[in-house]
Short mmCIF file of C-alpha atoms in Angstrom, two decimals:
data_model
loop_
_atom_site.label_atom_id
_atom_site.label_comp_id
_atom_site.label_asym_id
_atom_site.label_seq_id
_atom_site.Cartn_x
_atom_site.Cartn_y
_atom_site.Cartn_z
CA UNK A 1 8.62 -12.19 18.65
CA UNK A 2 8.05 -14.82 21.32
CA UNK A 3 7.97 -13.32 24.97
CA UNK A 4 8.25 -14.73 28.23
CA UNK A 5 6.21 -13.29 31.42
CA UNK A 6 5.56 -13.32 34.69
CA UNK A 7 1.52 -12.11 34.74
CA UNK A 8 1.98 -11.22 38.61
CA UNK A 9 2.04 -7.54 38.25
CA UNK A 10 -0.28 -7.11 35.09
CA UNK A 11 -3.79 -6.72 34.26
CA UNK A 12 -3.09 -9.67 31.62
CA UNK A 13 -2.47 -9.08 28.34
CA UNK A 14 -4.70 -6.92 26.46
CA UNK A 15 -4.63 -3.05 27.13
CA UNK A 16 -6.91 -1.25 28.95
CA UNK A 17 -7.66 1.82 30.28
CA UNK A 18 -6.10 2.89 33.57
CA UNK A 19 -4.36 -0.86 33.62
CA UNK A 20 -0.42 -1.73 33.41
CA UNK A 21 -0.98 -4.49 30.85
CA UNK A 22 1.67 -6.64 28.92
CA UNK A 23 0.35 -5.24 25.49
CA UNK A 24 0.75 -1.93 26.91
CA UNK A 25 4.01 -2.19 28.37
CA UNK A 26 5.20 -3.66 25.06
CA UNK A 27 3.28 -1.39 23.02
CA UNK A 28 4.92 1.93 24.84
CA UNK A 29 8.31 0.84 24.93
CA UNK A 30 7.99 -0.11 21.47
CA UNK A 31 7.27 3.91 20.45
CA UNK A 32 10.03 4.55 22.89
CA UNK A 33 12.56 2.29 20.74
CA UNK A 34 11.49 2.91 17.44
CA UNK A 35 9.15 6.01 17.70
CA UNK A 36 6.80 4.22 15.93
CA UNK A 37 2.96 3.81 17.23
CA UNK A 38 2.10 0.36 16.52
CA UNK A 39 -0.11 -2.62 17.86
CA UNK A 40 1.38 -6.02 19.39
CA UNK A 41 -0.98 -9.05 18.34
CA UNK A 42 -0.58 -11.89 20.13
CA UNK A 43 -1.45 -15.78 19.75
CA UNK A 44 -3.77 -15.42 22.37
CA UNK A 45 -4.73 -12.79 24.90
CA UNK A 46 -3.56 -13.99 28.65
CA UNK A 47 -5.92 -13.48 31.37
CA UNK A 48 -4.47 -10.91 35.15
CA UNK A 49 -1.96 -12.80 36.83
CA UNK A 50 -1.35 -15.54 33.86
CA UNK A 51 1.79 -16.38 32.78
CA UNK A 52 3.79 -16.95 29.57
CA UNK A 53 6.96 -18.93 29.15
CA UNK A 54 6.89 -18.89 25.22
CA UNK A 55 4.11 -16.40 23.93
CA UNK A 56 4.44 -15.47 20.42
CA UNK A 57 3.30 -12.01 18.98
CA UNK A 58 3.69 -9.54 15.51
CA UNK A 59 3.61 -6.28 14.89
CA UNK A 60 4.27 -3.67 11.92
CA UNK A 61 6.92 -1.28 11.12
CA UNK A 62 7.32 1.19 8.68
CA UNK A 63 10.81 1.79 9.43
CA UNK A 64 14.16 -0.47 8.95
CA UNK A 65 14.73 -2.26 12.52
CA UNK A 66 17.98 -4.84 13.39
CA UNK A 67 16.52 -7.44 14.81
CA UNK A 68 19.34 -8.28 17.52
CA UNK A 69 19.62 -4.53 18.42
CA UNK A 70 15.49 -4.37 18.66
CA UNK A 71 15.46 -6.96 20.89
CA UNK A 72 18.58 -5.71 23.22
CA UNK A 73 17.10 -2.47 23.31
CA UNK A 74 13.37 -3.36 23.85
CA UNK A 75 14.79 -5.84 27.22
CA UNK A 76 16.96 -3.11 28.38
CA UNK A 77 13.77 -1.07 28.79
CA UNK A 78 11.01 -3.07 29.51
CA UNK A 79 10.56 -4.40 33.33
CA UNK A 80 12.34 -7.86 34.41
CA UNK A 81 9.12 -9.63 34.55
CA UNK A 82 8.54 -9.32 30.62
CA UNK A 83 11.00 -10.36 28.35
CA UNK A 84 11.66 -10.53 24.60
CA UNK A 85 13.50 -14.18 23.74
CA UNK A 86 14.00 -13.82 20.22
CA UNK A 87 13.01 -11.65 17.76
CA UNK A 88 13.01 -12.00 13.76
CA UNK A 89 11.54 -11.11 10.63
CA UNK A 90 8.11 -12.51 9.36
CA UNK A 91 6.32 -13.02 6.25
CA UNK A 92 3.82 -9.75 5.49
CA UNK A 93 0.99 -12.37 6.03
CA UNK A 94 2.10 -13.63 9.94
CA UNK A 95 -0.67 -13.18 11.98
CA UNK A 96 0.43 -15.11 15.12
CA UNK A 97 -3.05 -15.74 16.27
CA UNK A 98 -4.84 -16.87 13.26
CA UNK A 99 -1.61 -18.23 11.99
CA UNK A 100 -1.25 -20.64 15.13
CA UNK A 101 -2.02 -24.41 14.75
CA UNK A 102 -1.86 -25.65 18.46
CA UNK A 103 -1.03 -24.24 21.82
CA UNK A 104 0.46 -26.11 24.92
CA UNK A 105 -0.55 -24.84 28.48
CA UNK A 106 0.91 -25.94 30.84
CA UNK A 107 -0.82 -24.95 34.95
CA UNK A 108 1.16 -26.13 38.05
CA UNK A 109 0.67 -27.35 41.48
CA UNK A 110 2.24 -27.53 45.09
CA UNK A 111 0.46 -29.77 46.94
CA UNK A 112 2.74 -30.44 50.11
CA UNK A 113 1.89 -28.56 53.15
CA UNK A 114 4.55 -25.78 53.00
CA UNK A 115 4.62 -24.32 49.89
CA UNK A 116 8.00 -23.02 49.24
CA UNK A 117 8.52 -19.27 49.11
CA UNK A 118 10.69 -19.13 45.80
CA UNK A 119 7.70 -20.78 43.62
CA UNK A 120 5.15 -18.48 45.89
CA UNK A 121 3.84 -16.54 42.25
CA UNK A 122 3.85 -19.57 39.85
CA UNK A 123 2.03 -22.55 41.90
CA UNK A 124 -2.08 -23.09 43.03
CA UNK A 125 -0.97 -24.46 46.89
CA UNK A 126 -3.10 -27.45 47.55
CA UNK A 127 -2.22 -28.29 51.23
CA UNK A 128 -3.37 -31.74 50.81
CA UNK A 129 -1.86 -34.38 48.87
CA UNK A 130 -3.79 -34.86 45.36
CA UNK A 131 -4.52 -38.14 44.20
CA UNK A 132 -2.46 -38.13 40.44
CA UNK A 133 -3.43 -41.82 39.66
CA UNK A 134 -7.81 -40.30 39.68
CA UNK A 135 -6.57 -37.04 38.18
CA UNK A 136 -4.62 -38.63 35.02
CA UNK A 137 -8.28 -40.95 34.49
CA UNK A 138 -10.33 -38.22 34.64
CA UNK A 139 -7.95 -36.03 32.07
CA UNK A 140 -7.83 -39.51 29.77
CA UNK A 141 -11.37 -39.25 29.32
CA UNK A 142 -10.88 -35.67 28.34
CA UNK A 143 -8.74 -36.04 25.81
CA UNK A 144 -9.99 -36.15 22.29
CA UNK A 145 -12.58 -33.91 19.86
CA UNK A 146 -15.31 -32.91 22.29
CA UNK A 147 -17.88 -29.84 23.29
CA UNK A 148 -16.17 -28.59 25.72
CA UNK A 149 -18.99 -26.25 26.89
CA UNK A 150 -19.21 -27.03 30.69
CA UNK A 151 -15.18 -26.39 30.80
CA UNK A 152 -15.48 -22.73 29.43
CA UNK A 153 -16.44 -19.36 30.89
CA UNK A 154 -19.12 -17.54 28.83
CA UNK A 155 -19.46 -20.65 26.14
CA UNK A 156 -21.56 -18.79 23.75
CA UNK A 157 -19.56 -15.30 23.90
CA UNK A 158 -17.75 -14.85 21.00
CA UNK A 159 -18.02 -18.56 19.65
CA UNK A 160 -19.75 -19.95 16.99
CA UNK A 161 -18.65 -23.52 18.10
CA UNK A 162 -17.67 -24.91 21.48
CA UNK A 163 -16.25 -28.47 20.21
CA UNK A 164 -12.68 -28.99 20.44
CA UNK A 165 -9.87 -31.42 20.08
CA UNK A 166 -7.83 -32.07 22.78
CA UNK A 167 -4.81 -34.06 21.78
CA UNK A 168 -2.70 -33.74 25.61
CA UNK A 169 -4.78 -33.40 28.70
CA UNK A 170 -1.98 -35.18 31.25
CA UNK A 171 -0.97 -35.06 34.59
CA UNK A 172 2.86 -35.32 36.49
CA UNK A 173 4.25 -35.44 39.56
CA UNK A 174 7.83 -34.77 40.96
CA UNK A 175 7.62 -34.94 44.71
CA UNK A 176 5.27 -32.27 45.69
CA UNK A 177 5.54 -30.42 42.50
CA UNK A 178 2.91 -31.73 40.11
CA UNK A 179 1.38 -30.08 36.38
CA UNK A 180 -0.64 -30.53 34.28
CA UNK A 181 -0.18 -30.35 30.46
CA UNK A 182 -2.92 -29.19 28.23
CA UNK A 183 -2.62 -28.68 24.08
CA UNK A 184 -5.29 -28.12 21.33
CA UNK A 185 -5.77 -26.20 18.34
CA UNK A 186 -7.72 -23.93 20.69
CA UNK A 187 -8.97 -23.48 23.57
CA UNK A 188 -12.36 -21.28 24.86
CA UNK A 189 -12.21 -19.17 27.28
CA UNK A 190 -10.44 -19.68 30.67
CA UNK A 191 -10.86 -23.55 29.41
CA UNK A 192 -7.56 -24.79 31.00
CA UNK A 193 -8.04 -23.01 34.47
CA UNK A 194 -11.61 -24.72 34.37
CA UNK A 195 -9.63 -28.46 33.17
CA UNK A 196 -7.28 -27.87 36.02
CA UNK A 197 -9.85 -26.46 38.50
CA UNK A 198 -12.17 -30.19 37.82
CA UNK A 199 -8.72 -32.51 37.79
CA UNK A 200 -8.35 -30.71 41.36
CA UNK A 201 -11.08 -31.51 42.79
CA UNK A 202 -10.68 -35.22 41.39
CA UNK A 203 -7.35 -35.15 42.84
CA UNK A 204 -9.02 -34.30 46.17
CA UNK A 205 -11.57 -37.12 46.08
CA UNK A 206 -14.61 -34.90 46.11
CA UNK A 207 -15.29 -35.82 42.20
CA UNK A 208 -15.26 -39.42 40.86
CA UNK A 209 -13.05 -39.61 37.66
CA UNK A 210 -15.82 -40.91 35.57
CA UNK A 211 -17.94 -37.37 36.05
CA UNK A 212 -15.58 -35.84 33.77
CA UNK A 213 -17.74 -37.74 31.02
CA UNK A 214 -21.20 -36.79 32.49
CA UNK A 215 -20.39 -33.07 33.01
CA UNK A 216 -19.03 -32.94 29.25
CA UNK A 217 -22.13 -34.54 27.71
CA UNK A 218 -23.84 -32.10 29.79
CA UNK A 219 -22.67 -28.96 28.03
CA UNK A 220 -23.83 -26.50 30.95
CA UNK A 221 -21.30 -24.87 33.28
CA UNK A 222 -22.02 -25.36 36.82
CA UNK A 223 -20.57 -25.16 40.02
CA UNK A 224 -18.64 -28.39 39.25
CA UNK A 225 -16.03 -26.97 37.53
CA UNK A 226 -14.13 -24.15 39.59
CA UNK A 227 -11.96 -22.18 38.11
CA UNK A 228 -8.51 -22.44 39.12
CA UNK A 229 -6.72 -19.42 39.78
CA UNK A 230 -4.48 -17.69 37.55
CA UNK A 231 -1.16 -17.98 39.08
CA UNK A 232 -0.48 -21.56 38.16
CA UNK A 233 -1.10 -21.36 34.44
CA UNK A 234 1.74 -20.34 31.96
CA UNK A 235 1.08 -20.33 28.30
CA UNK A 236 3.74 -22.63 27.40
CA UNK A 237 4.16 -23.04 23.81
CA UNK A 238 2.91 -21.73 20.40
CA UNK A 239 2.99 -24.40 17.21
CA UNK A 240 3.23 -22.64 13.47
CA UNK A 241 3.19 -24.73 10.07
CA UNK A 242 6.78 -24.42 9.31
CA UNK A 243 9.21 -22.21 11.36
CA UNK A 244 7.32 -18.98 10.91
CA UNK A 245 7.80 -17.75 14.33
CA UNK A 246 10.87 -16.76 15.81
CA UNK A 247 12.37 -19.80 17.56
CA UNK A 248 13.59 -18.97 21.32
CA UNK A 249 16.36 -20.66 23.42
CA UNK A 250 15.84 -24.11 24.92
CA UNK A 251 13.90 -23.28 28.06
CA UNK A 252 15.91 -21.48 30.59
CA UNK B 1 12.77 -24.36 63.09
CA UNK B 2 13.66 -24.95 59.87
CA UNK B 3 12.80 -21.50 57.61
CA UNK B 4 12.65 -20.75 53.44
CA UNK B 5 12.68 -17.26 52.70
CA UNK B 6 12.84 -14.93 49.70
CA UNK B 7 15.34 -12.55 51.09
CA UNK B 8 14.61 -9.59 48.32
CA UNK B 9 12.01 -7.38 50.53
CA UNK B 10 14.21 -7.60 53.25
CA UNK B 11 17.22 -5.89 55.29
CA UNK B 12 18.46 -9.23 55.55
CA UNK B 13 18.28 -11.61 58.55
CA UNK B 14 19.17 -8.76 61.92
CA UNK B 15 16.73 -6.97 63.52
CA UNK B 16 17.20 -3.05 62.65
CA UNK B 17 15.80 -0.15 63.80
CA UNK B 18 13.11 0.59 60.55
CA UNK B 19 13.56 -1.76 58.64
CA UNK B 20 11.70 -4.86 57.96
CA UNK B 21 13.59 -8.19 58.39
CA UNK B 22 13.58 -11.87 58.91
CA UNK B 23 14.32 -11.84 62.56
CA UNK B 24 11.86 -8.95 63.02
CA UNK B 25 8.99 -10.11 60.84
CA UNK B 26 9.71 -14.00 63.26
CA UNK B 27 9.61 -11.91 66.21
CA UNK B 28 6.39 -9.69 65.86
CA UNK B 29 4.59 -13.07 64.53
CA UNK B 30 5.89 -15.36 67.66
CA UNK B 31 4.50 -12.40 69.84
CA UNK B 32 1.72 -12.43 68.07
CA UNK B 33 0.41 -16.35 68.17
CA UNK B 34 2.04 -17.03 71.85
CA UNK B 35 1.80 -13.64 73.43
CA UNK B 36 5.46 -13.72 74.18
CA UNK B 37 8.47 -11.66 73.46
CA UNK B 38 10.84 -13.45 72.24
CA UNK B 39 14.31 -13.57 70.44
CA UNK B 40 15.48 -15.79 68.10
CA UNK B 41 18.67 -17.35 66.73
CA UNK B 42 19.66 -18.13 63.75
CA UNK B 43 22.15 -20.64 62.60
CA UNK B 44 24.31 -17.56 60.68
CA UNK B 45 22.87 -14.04 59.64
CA UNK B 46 22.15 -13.78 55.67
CA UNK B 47 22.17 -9.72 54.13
CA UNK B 48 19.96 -7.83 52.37
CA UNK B 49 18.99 -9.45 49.90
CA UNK B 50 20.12 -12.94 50.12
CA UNK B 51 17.86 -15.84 50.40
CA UNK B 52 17.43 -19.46 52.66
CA UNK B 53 16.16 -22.61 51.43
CA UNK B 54 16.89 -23.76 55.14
CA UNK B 55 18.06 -21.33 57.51
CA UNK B 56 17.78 -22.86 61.18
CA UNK B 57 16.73 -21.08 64.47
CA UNK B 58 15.95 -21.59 67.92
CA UNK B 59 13.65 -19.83 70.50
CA UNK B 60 12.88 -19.95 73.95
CA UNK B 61 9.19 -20.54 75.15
CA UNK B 62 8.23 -20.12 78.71
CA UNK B 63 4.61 -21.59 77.87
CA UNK B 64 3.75 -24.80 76.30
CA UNK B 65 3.75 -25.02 72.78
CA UNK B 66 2.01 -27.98 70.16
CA UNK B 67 4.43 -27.61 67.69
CA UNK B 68 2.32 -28.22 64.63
CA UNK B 69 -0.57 -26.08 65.52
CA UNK B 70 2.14 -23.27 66.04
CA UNK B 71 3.53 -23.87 62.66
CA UNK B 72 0.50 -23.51 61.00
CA UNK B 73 -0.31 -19.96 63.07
CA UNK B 74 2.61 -18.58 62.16
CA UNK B 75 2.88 -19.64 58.55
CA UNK B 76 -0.82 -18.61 58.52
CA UNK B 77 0.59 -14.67 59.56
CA UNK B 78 4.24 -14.39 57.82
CA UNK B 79 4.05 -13.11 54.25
CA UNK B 80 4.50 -15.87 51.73
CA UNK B 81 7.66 -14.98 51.40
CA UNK B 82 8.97 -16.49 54.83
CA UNK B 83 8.05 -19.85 55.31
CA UNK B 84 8.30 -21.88 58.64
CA UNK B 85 9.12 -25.47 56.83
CA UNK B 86 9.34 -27.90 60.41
CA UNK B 87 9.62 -26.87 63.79
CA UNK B 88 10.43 -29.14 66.53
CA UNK B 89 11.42 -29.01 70.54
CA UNK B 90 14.72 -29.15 71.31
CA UNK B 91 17.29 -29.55 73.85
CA UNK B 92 17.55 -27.04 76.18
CA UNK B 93 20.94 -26.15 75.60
CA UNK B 94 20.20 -26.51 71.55
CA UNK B 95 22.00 -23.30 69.81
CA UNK B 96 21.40 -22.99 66.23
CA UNK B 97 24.59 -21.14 65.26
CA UNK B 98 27.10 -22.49 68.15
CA UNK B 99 25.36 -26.13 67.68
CA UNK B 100 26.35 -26.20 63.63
CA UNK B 101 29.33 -27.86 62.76
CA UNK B 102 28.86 -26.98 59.14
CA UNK B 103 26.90 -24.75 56.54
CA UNK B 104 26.75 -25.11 52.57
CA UNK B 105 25.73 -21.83 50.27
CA UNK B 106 24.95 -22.16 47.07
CA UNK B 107 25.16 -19.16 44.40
CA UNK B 108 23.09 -19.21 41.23
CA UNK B 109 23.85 -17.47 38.07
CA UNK B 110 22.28 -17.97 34.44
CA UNK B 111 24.47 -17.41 31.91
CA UNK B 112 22.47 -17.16 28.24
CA UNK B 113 21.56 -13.55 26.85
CA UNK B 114 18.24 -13.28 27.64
CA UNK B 115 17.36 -13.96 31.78
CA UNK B 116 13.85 -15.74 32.05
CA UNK B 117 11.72 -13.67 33.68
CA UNK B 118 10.42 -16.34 36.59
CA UNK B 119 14.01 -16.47 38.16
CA UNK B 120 15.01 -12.77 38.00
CA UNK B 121 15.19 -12.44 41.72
CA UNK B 122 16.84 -15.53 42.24
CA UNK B 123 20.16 -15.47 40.05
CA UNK B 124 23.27 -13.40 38.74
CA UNK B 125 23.05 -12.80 35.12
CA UNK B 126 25.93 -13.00 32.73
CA UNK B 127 24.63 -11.99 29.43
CA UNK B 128 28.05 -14.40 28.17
CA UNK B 129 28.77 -17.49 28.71
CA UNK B 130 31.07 -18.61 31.09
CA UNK B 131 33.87 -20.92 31.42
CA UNK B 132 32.88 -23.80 33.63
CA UNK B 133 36.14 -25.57 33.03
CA UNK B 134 38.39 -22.53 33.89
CA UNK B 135 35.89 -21.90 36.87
CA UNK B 136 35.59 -25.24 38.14
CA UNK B 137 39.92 -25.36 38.12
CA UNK B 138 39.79 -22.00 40.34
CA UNK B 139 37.28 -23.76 42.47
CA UNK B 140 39.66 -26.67 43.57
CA UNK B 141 42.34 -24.39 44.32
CA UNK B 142 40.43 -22.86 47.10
CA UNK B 143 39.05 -26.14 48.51
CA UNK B 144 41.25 -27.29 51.67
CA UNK B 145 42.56 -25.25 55.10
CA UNK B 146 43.64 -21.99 54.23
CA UNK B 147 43.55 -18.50 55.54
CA UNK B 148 40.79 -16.74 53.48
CA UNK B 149 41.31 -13.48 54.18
CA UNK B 150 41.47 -12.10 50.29
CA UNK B 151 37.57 -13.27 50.40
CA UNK B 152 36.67 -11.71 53.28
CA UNK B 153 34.91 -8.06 53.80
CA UNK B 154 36.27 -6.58 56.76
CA UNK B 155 38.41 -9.51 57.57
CA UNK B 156 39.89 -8.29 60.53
CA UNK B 157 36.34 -7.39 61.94
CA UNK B 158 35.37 -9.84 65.44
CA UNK B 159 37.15 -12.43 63.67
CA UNK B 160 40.09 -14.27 65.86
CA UNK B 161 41.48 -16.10 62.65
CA UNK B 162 41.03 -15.74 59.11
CA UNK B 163 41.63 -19.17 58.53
CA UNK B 164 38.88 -21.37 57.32
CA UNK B 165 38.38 -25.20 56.05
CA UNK B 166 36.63 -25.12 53.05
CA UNK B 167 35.19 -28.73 52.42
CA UNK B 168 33.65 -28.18 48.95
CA UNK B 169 33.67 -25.63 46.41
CA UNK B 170 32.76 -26.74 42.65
CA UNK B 171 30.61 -25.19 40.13
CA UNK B 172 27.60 -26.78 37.90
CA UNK B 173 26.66 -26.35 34.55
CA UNK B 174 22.77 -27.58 33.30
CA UNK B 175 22.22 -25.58 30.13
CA UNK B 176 22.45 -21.78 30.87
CA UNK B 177 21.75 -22.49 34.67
CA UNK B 178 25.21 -22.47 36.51
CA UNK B 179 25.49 -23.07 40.47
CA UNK B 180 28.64 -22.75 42.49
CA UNK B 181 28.16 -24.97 45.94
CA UNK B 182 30.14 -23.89 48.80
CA UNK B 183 30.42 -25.61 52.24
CA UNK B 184 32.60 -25.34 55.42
CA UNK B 185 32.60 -25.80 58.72
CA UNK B 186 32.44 -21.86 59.08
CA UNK B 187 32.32 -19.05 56.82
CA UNK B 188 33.75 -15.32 56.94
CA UNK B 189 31.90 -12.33 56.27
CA UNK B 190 30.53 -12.01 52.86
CA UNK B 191 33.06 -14.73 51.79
CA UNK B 192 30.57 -17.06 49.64
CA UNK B 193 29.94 -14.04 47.51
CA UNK B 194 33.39 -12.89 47.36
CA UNK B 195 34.09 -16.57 46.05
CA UNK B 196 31.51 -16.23 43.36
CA UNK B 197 32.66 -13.11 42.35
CA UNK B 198 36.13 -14.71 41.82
CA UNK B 199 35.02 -17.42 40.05
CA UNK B 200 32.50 -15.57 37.84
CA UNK B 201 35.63 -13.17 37.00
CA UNK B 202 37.71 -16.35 36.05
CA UNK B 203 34.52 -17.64 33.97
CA UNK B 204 34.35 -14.30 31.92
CA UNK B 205 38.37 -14.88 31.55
CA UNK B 206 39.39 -11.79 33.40
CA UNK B 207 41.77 -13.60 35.37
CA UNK B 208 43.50 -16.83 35.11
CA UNK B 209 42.20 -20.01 37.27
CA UNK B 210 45.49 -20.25 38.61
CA UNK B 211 45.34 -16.51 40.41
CA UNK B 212 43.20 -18.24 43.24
CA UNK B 213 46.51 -19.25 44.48
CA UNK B 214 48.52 -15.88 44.28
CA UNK B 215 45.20 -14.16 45.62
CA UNK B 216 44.71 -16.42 48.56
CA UNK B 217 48.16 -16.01 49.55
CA UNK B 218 48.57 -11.84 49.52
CA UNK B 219 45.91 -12.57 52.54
CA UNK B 220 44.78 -8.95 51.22
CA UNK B 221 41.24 -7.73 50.08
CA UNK B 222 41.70 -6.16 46.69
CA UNK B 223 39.56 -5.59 43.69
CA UNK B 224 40.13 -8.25 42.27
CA UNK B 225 38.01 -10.35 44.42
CA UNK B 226 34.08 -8.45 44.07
CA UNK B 227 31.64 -9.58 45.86
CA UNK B 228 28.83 -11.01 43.76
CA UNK B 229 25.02 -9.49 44.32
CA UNK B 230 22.95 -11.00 47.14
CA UNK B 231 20.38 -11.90 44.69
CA UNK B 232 22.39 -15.38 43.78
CA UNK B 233 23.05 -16.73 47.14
CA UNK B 234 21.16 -19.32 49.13
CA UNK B 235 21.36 -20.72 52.70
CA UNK B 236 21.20 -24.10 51.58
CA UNK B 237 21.57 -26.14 54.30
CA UNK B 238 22.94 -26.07 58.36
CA UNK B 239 24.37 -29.55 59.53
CA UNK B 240 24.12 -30.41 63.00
CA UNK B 241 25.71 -33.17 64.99
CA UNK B 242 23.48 -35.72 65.42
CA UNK B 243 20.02 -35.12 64.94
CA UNK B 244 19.09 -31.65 66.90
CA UNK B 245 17.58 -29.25 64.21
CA UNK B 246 14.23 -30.27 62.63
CA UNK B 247 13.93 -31.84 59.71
CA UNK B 248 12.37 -30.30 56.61
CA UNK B 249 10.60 -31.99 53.80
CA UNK B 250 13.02 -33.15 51.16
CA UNK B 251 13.58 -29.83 48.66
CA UNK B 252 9.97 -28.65 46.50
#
């Protein structure tokens, strides 16, 4: 199924005690629907307050299920701020995590001096004007098969490797609105908060462009790199080999 | 002043006895950076519900006031869901509703089956899609001088005259994101969202285009006319002769 999500309310994605998480919600409405106890997988776990336009995620059922009718009745329970797009069947082997070849990220920005109340949830508010031309530099020198180490929270948790391949680190503006796009065949962990948090402070002339290539060759996290906060990032796409996940509506 | 708000935690614009609203939320924050009790006036009251992209308002000061450092207190102290976007002095005699000589709404509705999660608060949803052509033909029946009393509530209510100019009223399509734009040099009560609910009735092909005419001449209220949620509608924009009211950024 591919989901979309506003992260505001939820502890992220993965369940955990005590939480309200989007793999909970899902999970519980799921039984509800189907009566069936079963785990949602997903391509890749989104952190509190993240957000997904086009997640994709499996699960199993032992029972018959129509599609269509799954999906109306699995929206018509779950909360407005998580929705089911589309819904179909997959191959017995779909594993939308370890099936995924690429995801696209994309985190976005307000930077005029009012930020306006309707995008409140979904922007980082830079009162300042960021400088786009030294932000796109420093993400060209980004782009490409690297270690990413200094952009990643915990580099050596959980990884055997921290090189990966960039292939779109880019930055656009529409008046005040501005994003930045970010796709790999993975990423580590909170890797595009820490890209957007060091194109920020580019963009606010307290980092040169050309450090992006001195804090990558120096593998080490420091104080450099800030995290960005959650609220701007939505996990925009999934890619499969073939059409093996369900494909959603043009965005809305 | 020039104001955004997300009108969905609020009893609309009026100050009521408990309940929180725009004018009340303005209020307690203008006492609150100047130390003085104050009213303010806005341009036209929005309900419950119902949202500005640029409402207008005026206030009277008896102390001096540096009208960017009081922006930037009382943005700093109004939820994020009120925004003050310019403020300016004006002319003593300035009065933002008696001073406008016109006012456009706009109503947003999204139209595919499934509604995106990141705009729930902001739009109607019609899990069909609508006729723009049908609605669009409704629309320029209505634009011109006429009384508008069958899309009023409570038309007889502290009204002199039902009859209004309406200036423009057409509907746009951009994928599943429909907007109907409505301007005049005066609205009735509730009469934008009694002209959505018209025209989303036409769109779903409940009645005929052509009914605008038989409708707007019975001068009667009936059900045939709903009024469409306050979730959809948007103070776009106040016009002023001249240039009295404070000018905004251009639209985030």
């Amino acid at each position: 199924m591919t989901l979309a999500y506003d992260g505001t309310a939820y502890a992220g994605w993965q369940v955990q005690p005590g939480e309200t998480t989007i793999q909970g919600e899902l999970e519980r409405v799921l039984r509800e629907v189907t009566g069936e106890s079963t785990r949602v997988h997903c391509s890749g776990r989104t952190d509190s307050g993240v957000h997904a336009r086009a997640q994709v995620a499996h699960f199993d059922l032992d029972g018959p299920a129509e599609t269509r009718r799954l999906l109306q009745a699995l929206n018509a329970i779950l909360a407005d701020d998580i929705r089911v797009r589309a819904l179909a069947p997959c191959a017995p082997d779909f594993d939308a995590r370890r099936g995924a070849t690429g995801k696209q990220y994309r985190y976005f920005i307000y930077d005029g001096p009012v930020l306006p109340p309707f995008v409140r949830q979904y922007r980082l508010h830079c009162r300042r004007r960021l400088d786009t031309d030294a932000m796109q530099e420093a993400a060209a020198l980004l782009v490409g098969r690297h270690d990413f180490a200094a952009f990643a929270a915990n580099p050596n948790r959980d990884v055997l490797s921290t090189i990966r391949t960039l292939s779109i680190l880019d930055v656009h503006r529409h008046g005040h609105e501005m994003s930045i796009r970010a796709q790999s065949e993975g990423f580590l962990y909170k890797m595009v908060r820490s890209l957007a948090g060091f194109l920020v402070r580019v963009g606010q002339g307290d980092l040169h462009p050309d450090s992006a290539v001195s804090i990558l060759t120096s593998r080490e996290r420091t104080a450099r790199v800030p995290s960005a906060p959650p609220q701007g990032l939505f996990l925009w796409e999934v890619y499969y080999p073939r059409t093996r996940a369900p494909k959603p509506d043009p965005p809305g």
